[in-house]
Amino acid sequence: MHIQPGLYRHYKGPEYRVYGVARSSEDEQEVVFYQALYGEFGLWVRPLSMFLESVEVDGESVPRFALIEAEPSLFSVPQAPTA
């Protein structure tokens, strides 16, 4: 599964910068790697499935994190050489 790097807003209001998706070395679960854009600017990971899910707020289903602005990835993925 893929997620666009960029600025996101949590449904409670704070903003975060998503850097990309990583894989856990323990169970290979995909996790989103992101940073809080407030306070101590902490670095976080959250299971991708949880990051993408919707939550209920005042009886309405809203995304847990909503994309504000897409940004280019800081991480390049090497391409296989072509013959």
CSV table of N, CA and C in Angstrom, one decimal:
chain,number,residue,atom,x,y,z
A,1,MET,N,0.8,-1.2,0.0
A,1,MET,CA,0.0,0.0,0.0
A,1,MET,C,0.9,1.2,0.0
A,2,HIS,N,0.4,2.3,-0.5
A,2,HIS,CA,1.2,3.5,-0.7
A,2,HIS,C,0.5,4.7,0.0
A,3,ILE,N,1.3,5.6,0.5
A,3,ILE,CA,0.7,6.9,1.1
A,3,ILE,C,1.6,8.0,0.6
A,4,GLN,N,1.0,9.1,0.2
A,4,GLN,CA,1.7,10.3,-0.3
A,4,GLN,C,2.4,11.0,0.8
A,5,PRO,N,3.7,11.2,0.7
A,5,PRO,CA,4.4,12.1,1.6
A,5,PRO,C,3.8,13.5,1.6
A,6,GLY,N,3.8,14.2,2.7
A,6,GLY,CA,3.4,15.6,2.7
A,6,GLY,C,2.8,16.0,4.1
A,7,LEU,N,2.1,17.1,4.1
A,7,LEU,CA,1.5,17.6,5.3
A,7,LEU,C,0.1,17.0,5.5
A,8,TYR,N,-0.2,16.6,6.7
A,8,TYR,CA,-1.5,16.0,7.1
A,8,TYR,C,-2.0,16.7,8.3
A,9,ARG,N,-3.3,16.7,8.4
A,9,ARG,CA,-4.0,17.2,9.6
A,9,ARG,C,-4.7,16.0,10.3
A,10,HIS,N,-4.4,15.8,11.6
A,10,HIS,CA,-5.1,14.8,12.4
A,10,HIS,C,-6.5,15.3,12.6
A,11,TYR,N,-7.5,14.4,12.8
A,11,TYR,CA,-8.9,14.8,13.0
A,11,TYR,C,-9.1,15.7,14.2
A,12,LYS,N,-8.1,15.7,15.2
A,12,LYS,CA,-8.2,16.5,16.4
A,12,LYS,C,-7.6,17.9,16.1
A,13,GLY,N,-7.0,18.1,15.0
A,13,GLY,CA,-6.5,19.4,14.6
A,13,GLY,C,-5.0,19.6,14.4
A,14,PRO,N,-4.1,18.9,15.1
A,14,PRO,CA,-2.6,19.1,14.9
A,14,PRO,C,-2.2,18.7,13.5
A,15,GLU,N,-1.1,19.3,13.1
A,15,GLU,CA,-0.5,18.9,11.8
A,15,GLU,C,0.7,18.1,11.9
A,16,TYR,N,1.0,17.3,10.9
A,16,TYR,CA,2.1,16.4,10.9
A,16,TYR,C,2.7,16.3,9.5
A,17,ARG,N,4.0,16.0,9.4
A,17,ARG,CA,4.6,15.7,8.1
A,17,ARG,C,4.9,14.2,8.0
A,18,VAL,N,4.3,13.7,6.9
A,18,VAL,CA,4.5,12.2,6.6
A,18,VAL,C,5.7,12.1,5.7
A,19,TYR,N,6.7,11.2,6.1
A,19,TYR,CA,7.8,11.0,5.3
A,19,TYR,C,7.7,9.8,4.4
A,20,GLY,N,6.9,8.8,4.9
A,20,GLY,CA,6.7,7.6,4.0
A,20,GLY,C,6.3,6.4,4.9
A,21,VAL,N,6.3,5.3,4.2
A,21,VAL,CA,5.9,4.0,4.8
A,21,VAL,C,7.2,3.2,5.0
A,22,ALA,N,7.3,2.6,6.2
A,22,ALA,CA,8.4,1.7,6.5
A,22,ALA,C,7.9,0.3,6.9
A,23,ARG,N,8.7,-0.7,7.0
A,23,ARG,CA,8.3,-2.0,7.3
A,23,ARG,C,9.0,-2.4,8.6
A,24,SER,N,8.2,-3.0,9.5
A,24,SER,CA,8.7,-3.4,10.8
A,24,SER,C,9.7,-4.6,10.6
A,25,SER,N,10.8,-4.6,11.2
A,25,SER,CA,11.8,-5.7,11.1
A,25,SER,C,11.3,-7.0,11.9
A,26,GLU,N,10.3,-6.8,12.8
A,26,GLU,CA,9.8,-7.9,13.6
A,26,GLU,C,8.8,-8.7,12.9
A,27,ASP,N,7.8,-8.0,12.3
A,27,ASP,CA,6.7,-8.7,11.7
A,27,ASP,C,6.3,-8.3,10.3
A,28,GLU,N,7.2,-7.4,9.7
A,28,GLU,CA,7.0,-6.8,8.4
A,28,GLU,C,5.7,-6.0,8.2
A,29,GLN,N,5.1,-5.6,9.3
A,29,GLN,CA,3.9,-4.7,9.2
A,29,GLN,C,4.3,-3.4,8.7
A,30,GLU,N,3.5,-2.8,7.8
A,30,GLU,CA,3.8,-1.5,7.2
A,30,GLU,C,3.4,-0.5,8.2
A,31,VAL,N,4.3,0.5,8.5
A,31,VAL,CA,4.0,1.6,9.4
A,31,VAL,C,4.3,2.9,8.7
A,32,VAL,N,3.5,4.0,9.1
A,32,VAL,CA,3.8,5.3,8.6
A,32,VAL,C,4.8,6.0,9.5
A,33,PHE,N,5.8,6.6,8.9
A,33,PHE,CA,6.8,7.4,9.6
A,33,PHE,C,6.5,8.8,9.4
A,34,TYR,N,6.2,9.5,10.6
A,34,TYR,CA,5.8,10.9,10.5
A,34,TYR,C,6.3,11.7,11.7
A,35,GLN,N,6.2,13.1,11.5
A,35,GLN,CA,6.7,14.0,12.6
A,35,GLN,C,5.6,15.0,12.9
A,36,ALA,N,5.5,15.2,14.2
A,36,ALA,CA,4.6,16.3,14.7
A,36,ALA,C,5.2,17.6,14.4
A,37,LEU,N,4.3,18.5,14.0
A,37,LEU,CA,4.7,19.9,13.6
A,37,LEU,C,4.4,20.9,14.7
A,38,TYR,N,4.5,20.4,15.9
A,38,TYR,CA,4.2,21.3,17.1
A,38,TYR,C,5.0,20.7,18.3
A,39,GLY,N,5.0,21.4,19.4
A,39,GLY,CA,5.7,20.9,20.6
A,39,GLY,C,7.1,20.6,20.4
A,40,GLU,N,7.5,19.4,20.7
A,40,GLU,CA,8.9,18.9,20.6
A,40,GLU,C,9.2,18.3,19.2
A,41,PHE,N,8.3,18.4,18.3
A,41,PHE,CA,8.4,17.9,16.9
A,41,PHE,C,8.9,16.4,16.9
A,42,GLY,N,8.2,15.6,17.7
A,42,GLY,CA,8.5,14.2,17.9
A,42,GLY,C,8.3,13.4,16.6
A,43,LEU,N,9.1,12.4,16.5
A,43,LEU,CA,9.0,11.4,15.4
A,43,LEU,C,8.1,10.2,15.8
A,44,TRP,N,7.2,9.8,14.9
A,44,TRP,CA,6.3,8.8,15.3
A,44,TRP,C,6.2,7.7,14.2
A,45,VAL,N,5.7,6.5,14.6
A,45,VAL,CA,5.2,5.5,13.6
A,45,VAL,C,3.9,5.1,14.0
A,46,ARG,N,3.1,4.7,13.1
A,46,ARG,CA,1.7,4.2,13.3
A,46,ARG,C,1.4,3.2,12.3
A,47,PRO,N,0.8,2.1,12.6
A,47,PRO,CA,0.4,1.1,11.5
A,47,PRO,C,-0.3,1.8,10.4
A,48,LEU,N,0.1,1.5,9.2
A,48,LEU,CA,-0.5,2.1,8.0
A,48,LEU,C,-2.0,1.9,8.0
A,49,SER,N,-2.5,0.8,8.3
A,49,SER,CA,-4.0,0.6,8.3
A,49,SER,C,-4.7,1.5,9.3
A,50,MET,N,-4.1,1.8,10.4
A,50,MET,CA,-4.7,2.7,11.4
A,50,MET,C,-4.6,4.1,10.9
A,51,PHE,N,-3.4,4.5,10.3
A,51,PHE,CA,-3.3,5.8,9.8
A,51,PHE,C,-4.3,6.2,8.7
A,52,LEU,N,-4.7,5.2,7.9
A,52,LEU,CA,-5.6,5.4,6.8
A,52,LEU,C,-7.1,5.2,7.2
A,53,GLU,N,-7.4,4.7,8.4
A,53,GLU,CA,-8.8,4.5,8.7
A,53,GLU,C,-9.5,5.8,9.1
A,54,SER,N,-10.8,5.6,9.1
A,54,SER,CA,-11.7,6.7,9.5
A,54,SER,C,-12.1,6.5,10.9
A,55,VAL,N,-12.5,7.7,11.5
A,55,VAL,CA,-12.9,7.6,12.9
A,55,VAL,C,-14.3,8.4,12.9
A,56,GLU,N,-15.0,8.1,14.0
A,56,GLU,CA,-16.3,8.8,14.1
A,56,GLU,C,-16.2,10.0,15.0
A,57,VAL,N,-16.7,11.1,14.5
A,57,VAL,CA,-16.6,12.4,15.3
A,57,VAL,C,-18.0,13.0,15.2
A,58,ASP,N,-18.7,13.1,16.3
A,58,ASP,CA,-20.1,13.7,16.3
A,58,ASP,C,-21.0,13.0,15.3
A,59,GLY,N,-20.9,11.6,15.3
A,59,GLY,CA,-21.7,10.8,14.4
A,59,GLY,C,-21.3,10.8,13.0
A,60,GLU,N,-20.2,11.5,12.6
A,60,GLU,CA,-19.8,11.5,11.2
A,60,GLU,C,-18.4,10.8,11.1
A,61,SER,N,-18.3,10.1,10.0
A,61,SER,CA,-17.1,9.4,9.7
A,61,SER,C,-16.1,10.3,9.0
A,62,VAL,N,-14.9,10.5,9.6
A,62,VAL,CA,-13.9,11.4,9.0
A,62,VAL,C,-12.6,10.7,9.0
A,63,PRO,N,-11.7,11.0,8.1
A,63,PRO,CA,-10.4,10.4,8.1
A,63,PRO,C,-9.6,10.7,9.3
A,64,ARG,N,-8.8,9.8,9.9
A,64,ARG,CA,-8.0,10.0,11.0
A,64,ARG,C,-7.0,11.1,10.7
A,65,PHE,N,-6.3,11.0,9.5
A,65,PHE,CA,-5.4,12.0,9.0
A,65,PHE,C,-5.8,12.3,7.6
A,66,ALA,N,-5.9,13.6,7.3
A,66,ALA,CA,-6.3,14.1,6.0
A,66,ALA,C,-5.1,14.9,5.3
A,67,LEU,N,-4.9,14.6,4.1
A,67,LEU,CA,-3.8,15.2,3.4
A,67,LEU,C,-4.1,16.7,3.2
A,68,ILE,N,-3.2,17.6,3.6
A,68,ILE,CA,-3.3,19.0,3.3
A,68,ILE,C,-2.6,19.4,2.1
A,69,GLU,N,-1.3,18.9,2.0
A,69,GLU,CA,-0.5,19.3,0.8
A,69,GLU,C,0.6,18.2,0.6
A,70,ALA,N,0.6,17.6,-0.6
A,70,ALA,CA,1.5,16.6,-1.0
A,70,ALA,C,2.9,17.2,-1.2
A,71,GLU,N,3.9,16.4,-0.8
A,71,GLU,CA,5.3,16.9,-1.0
A,71,GLU,C,6.1,15.7,-1.6
A,72,PRO,N,7.2,16.1,-2.3
A,72,PRO,CA,8.0,15.0,-2.9
A,72,PRO,C,8.7,14.2,-1.8
A,73,SER,N,8.9,12.9,-2.0
A,73,SER,CA,9.5,12.1,-1.0
A,73,SER,C,11.0,12.4,-0.8
A,74,LEU,N,11.5,12.3,0.4
A,74,LEU,CA,12.9,12.5,0.7
A,74,LEU,C,13.7,11.3,0.4
A,75,PHE,N,13.0,10.2,0.2
A,75,PHE,CA,13.7,8.9,0.0
A,75,PHE,C,13.5,8.4,-1.4
A,76,SER,N,14.6,8.1,-2.1
A,76,SER,CA,14.5,7.6,-3.4
A,76,SER,C,14.5,6.1,-3.4
A,77,VAL,N,13.8,5.5,-4.3
A,77,VAL,CA,13.8,4.0,-4.4
A,77,VAL,C,14.6,3.7,-5.6
A,78,PRO,N,15.7,2.9,-5.4
A,78,PRO,CA,16.5,2.5,-6.6
A,78,PRO,C,15.7,1.8,-7.6
A,79,GLN,N,16.0,2.0,-8.8
A,79,GLN,CA,15.3,1.3,-10.0
A,79,GLN,C,16.3,0.2,-10.4
A,80,ALA,N,15.7,-0.9,-10.8
A,80,ALA,CA,16.4,-2.1,-11.3
A,80,ALA,C,17.0,-1.7,-12.6
A,81,PRO,N,18.2,-2.1,-12.9
A,81,PRO,CA,18.8,-1.8,-14.2
A,81,PRO,C,18.1,-2.5,-15.3
A,82,THR,N,18.0,-1.8,-16.4
A,82,THR,CA,17.3,-2.4,-17.6
A,82,THR,C,18.4,-3.0,-18.5
A,83,ALA,N,18.0,-4.1,-19.1
A,83,ALA,CA,19.0,-4.8,-20.0
A,83,ALA,C,19.0,-4.2,-21.4
